[in-house]
Tab-separated table of C-alpha atoms in Angstrom:
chain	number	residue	atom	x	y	z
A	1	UNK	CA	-16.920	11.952	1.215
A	2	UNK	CA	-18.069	9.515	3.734
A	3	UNK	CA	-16.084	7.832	5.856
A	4	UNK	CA	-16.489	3.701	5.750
A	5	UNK	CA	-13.847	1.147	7.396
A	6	UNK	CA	-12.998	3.274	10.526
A	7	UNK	CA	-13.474	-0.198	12.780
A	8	UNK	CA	-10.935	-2.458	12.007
A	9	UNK	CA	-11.337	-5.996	12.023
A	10	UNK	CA	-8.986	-6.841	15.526
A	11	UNK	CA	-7.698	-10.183	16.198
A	12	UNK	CA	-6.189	-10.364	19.739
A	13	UNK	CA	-3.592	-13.203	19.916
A	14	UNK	CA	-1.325	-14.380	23.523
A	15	UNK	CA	2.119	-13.857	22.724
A	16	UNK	CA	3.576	-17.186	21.502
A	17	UNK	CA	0.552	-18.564	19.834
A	18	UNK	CA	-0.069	-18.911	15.902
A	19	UNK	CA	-2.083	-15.941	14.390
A	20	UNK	CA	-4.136	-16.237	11.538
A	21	UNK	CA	-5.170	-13.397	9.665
A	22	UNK	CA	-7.857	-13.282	6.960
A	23	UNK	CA	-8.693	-11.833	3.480
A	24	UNK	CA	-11.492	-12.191	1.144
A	25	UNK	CA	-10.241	-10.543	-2.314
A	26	UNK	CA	-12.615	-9.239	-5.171
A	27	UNK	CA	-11.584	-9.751	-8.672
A	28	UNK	CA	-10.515	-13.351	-9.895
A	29	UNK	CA	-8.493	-11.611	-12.708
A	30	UNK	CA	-5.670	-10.839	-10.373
A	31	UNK	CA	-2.611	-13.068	-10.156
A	32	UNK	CA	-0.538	-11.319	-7.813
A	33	UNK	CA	-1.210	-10.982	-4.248
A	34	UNK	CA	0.718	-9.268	-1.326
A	35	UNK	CA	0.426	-9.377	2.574
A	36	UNK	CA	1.205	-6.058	3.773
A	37	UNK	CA	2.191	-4.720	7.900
A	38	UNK	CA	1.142	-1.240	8.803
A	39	UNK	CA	2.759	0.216	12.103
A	40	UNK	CA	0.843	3.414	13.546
A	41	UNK	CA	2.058	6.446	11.685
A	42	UNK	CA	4.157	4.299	8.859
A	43	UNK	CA	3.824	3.292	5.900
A	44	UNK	CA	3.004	-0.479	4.719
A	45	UNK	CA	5.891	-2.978	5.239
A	46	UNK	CA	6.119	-5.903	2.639
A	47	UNK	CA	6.051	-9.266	4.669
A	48	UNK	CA	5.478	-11.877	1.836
A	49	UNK	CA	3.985	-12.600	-1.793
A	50	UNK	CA	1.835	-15.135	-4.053
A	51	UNK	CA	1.037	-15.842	-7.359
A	52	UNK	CA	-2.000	-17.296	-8.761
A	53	UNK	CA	-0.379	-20.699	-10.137
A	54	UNK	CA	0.810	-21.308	-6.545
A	55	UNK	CA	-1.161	-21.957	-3.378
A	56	UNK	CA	0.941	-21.815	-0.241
A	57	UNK	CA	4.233	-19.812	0.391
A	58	UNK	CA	6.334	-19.628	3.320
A	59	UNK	CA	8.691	-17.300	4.940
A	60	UNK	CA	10.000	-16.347	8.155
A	61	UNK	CA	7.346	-17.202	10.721
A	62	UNK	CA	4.851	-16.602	7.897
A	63	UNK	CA	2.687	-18.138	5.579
A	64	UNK	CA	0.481	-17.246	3.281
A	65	UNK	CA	-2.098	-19.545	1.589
A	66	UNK	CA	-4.141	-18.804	-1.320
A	67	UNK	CA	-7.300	-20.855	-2.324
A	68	UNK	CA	-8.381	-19.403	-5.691
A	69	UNK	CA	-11.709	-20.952	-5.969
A	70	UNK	CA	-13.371	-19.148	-2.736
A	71	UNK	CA	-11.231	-15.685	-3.159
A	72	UNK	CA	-9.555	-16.378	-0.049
A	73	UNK	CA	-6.155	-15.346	0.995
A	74	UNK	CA	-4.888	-15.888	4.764
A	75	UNK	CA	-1.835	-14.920	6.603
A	76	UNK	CA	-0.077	-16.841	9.274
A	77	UNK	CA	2.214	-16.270	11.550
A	78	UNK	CA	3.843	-18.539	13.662
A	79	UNK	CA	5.090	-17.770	17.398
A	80	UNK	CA	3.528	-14.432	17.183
A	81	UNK	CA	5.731	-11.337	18.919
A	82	UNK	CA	4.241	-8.326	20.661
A	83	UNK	CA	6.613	-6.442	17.969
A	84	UNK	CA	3.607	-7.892	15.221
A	85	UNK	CA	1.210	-5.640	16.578
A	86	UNK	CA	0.262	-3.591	13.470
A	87	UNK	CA	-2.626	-3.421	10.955
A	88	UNK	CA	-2.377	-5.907	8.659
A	89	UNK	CA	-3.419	-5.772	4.473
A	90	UNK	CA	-3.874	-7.858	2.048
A	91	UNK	CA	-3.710	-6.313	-1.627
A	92	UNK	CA	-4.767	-7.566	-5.160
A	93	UNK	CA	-3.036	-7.187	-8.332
A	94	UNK	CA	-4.470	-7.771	-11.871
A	95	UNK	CA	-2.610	-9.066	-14.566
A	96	UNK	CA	-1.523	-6.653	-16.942
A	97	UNK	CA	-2.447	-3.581	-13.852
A	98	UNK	CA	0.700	-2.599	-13.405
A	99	UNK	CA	1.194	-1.655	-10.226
A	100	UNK	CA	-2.636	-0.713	-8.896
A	101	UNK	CA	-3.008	-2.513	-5.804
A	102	UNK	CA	-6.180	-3.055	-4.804
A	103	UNK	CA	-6.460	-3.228	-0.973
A	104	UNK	CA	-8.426	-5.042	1.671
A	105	UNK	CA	-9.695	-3.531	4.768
A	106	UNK	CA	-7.109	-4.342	7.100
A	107	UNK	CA	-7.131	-6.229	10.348
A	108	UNK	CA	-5.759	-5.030	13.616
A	109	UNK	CA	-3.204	-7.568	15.555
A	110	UNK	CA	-2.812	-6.947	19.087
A	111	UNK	CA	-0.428	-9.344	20.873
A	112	UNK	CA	-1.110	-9.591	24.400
A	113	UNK	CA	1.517	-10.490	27.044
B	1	UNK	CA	14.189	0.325	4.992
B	2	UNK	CA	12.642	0.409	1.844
B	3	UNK	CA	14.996	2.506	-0.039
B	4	UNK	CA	11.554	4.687	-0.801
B	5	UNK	CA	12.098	8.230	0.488
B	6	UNK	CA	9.588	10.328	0.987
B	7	UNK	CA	9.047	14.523	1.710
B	8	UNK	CA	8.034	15.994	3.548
B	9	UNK	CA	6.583	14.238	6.369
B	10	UNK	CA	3.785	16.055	7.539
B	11	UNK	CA	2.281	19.603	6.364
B	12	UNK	CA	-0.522	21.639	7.063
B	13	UNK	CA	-2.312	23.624	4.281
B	14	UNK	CA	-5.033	25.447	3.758
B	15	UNK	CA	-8.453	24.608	1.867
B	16	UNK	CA	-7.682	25.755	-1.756
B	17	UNK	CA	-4.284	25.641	-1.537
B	18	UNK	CA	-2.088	23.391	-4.113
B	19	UNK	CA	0.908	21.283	-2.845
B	20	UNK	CA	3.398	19.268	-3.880
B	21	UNK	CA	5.070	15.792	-2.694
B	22	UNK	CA	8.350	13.872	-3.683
B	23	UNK	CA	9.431	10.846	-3.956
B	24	UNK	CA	12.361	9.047	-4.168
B	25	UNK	CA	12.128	5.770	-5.574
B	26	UNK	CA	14.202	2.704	-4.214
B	27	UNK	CA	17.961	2.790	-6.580
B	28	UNK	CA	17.155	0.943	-9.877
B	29	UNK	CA	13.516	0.873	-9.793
B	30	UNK	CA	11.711	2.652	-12.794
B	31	UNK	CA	8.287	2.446	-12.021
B	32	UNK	CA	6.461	4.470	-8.920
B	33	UNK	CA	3.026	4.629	-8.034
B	34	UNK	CA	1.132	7.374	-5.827
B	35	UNK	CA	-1.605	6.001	-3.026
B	36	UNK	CA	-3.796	8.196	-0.617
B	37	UNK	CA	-4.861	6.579	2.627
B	38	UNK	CA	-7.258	8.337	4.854
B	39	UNK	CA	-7.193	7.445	8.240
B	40	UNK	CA	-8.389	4.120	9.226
B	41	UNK	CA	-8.804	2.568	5.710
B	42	UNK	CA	-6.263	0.866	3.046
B	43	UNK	CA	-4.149	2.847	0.632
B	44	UNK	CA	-6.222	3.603	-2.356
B	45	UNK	CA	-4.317	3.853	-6.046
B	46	UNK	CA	-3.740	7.290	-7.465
B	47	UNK	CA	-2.094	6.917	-10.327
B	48	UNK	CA	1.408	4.943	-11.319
B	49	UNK	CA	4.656	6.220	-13.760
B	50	UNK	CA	6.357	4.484	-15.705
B	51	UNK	CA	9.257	5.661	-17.866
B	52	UNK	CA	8.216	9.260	-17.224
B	53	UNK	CA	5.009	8.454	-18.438
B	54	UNK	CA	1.431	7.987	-16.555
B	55	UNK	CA	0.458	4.729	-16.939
B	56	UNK	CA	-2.576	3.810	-14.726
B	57	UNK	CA	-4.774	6.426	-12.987
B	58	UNK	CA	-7.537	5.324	-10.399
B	59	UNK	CA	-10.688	7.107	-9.355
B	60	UNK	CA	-9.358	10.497	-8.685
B	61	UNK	CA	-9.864	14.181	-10.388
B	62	UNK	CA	-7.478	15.396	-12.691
B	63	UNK	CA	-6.768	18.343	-9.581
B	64	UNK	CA	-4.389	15.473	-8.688
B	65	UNK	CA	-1.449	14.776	-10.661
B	66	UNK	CA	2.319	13.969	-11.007
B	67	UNK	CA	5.467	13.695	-12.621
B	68	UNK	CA	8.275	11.286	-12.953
B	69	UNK	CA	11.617	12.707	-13.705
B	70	UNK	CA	14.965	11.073	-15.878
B	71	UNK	CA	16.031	9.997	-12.238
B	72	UNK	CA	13.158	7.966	-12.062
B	73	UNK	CA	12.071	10.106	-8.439
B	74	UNK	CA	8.750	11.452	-8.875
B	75	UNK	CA	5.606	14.246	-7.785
B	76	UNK	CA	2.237	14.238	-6.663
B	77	UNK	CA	0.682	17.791	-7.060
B	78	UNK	CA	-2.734	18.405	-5.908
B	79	UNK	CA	-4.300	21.822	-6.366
B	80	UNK	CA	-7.525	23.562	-4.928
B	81	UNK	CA	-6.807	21.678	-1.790
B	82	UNK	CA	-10.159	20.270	-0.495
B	83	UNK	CA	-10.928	19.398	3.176
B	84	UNK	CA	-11.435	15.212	2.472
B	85	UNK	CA	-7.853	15.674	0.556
B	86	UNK	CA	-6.309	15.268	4.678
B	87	UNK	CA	-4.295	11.633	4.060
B	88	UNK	CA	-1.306	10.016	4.374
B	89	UNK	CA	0.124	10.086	0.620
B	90	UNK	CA	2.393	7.040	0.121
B	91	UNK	CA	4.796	6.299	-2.643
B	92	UNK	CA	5.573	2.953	-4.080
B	93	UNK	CA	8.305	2.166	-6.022
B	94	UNK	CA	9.125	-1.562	-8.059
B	95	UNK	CA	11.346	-2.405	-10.693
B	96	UNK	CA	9.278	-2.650	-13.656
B	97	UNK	CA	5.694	-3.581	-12.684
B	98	UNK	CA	4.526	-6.318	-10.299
B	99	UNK	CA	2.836	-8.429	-13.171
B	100	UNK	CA	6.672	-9.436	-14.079
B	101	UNK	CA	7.418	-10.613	-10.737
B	102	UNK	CA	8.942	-7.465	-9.000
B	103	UNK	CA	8.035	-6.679	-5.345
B	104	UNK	CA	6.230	-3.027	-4.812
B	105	UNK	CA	7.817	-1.334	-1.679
B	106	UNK	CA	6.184	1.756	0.013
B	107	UNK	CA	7.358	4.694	1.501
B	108	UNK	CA	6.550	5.943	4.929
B	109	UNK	CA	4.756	8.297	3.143
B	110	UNK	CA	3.514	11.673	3.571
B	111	UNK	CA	1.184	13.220	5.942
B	112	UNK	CA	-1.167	15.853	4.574
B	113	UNK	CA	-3.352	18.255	7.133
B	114	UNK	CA	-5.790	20.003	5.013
B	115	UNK	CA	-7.548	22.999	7.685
């Protein structure tokens, strides 16, 4: 089949400074929403969750906000490391879809020194 | 670490071939789900077990298709090997689904070479 997504997205950030990573998601019947990290030649690493009824979570140098009305999801990460260089993905999850993640396109970080 | 293991890494097969992947699922989670990323896109959703059974399948031909064993570990088979089958194949695992709360962790997955 054809090929589509082969450019990623790349947001080039200085070491130190606040990255903010973007995601438009598609179906407003999921509640469940995940920000994954992607190192080359690994599989995705869980960095943080949201639910629907909530609109802003934080963890460890990251947050993620939700706004529910425009479909938007956005990661942040505070401080940003060269050791955050990865691909970055959102995913979707429907209520009652068990565990079928729908997944965004990605978006490559590259921290510069 | 994930607790997800994965086998084997990488393989090479031939166009027409069959071949089969395991998975290991992180200790007390019951429910894994198979993904296929091709290179320079997201994971897309094979299918997902639950309890032994399939429970969710996504836009792929019944040439691909699994089992989930007592154990809870599981396989992806995938006969008549086509070209466009050449992915990384990555397991999830959760502890019940992720609609009641419980965090999906992947694998490092599986890379398939299809020549």
């Amino acid at each position: 089949g054809e090929s589509v997504g082969l450019h990623l997205p790349t947001l080039s950030v200085q070491e130190g400074d606040n990255s903010i990573i973007n995601c438009a998601y598609s179906n407003s019947a999921s509640d469940y929403f995940i920000w994954y990290k992607q190192e080359s030649g690994k599989g995705p690493q869980f960095i943080i969750d949201i639910r629907s009824n909530m609109d802003k979570r934080q963890g460890q140098r990251v947050t993620v906000l939700l706004n529910k009305t425009v479909k938007h999801l956005s990661l942040q990460i505070a401080a940003t490391q060269p050791g955050d260089s990865a691909v970055y993905f959102c995913a979707e999850n429907m209520s009652g879809g068990g565990n079928k993640l729908t997944f965004g396109t990605g978006t490559q970080l590259k921290v510069e020194l | 670490e994930t607790g997800v293991t994965q086998s084997p890494t990488h393989l090479i097969k031939t166009r027409g071939q069959q071949v089969t992947l395991r998975c290991s699922s992180q200790s007390g989670h019951n429910t894994v789900s198979w993904y296929q990323q091709a290179l320079g896109q997201g994971p897309q959703f094979i299918f997902q077990y639950y309890r032994e059974e399939e429970n969710g399948r996504g836009n792929f031909p019944p040439r691909f298709s699994g089992l989930q064993f007592p154990n809870y570990s599981s396989e992806l088979n995938v006969n008549a090997l086509e070209l466009d089958d050449s992915a990384l194949y990555l397991c999830a695992s959760s502890a019940n689904q992720a609609s009641s709360g419980n965090t999906i962790y992947f694998g490092e997955g599986s890379w398939l070479t299809v020549v």
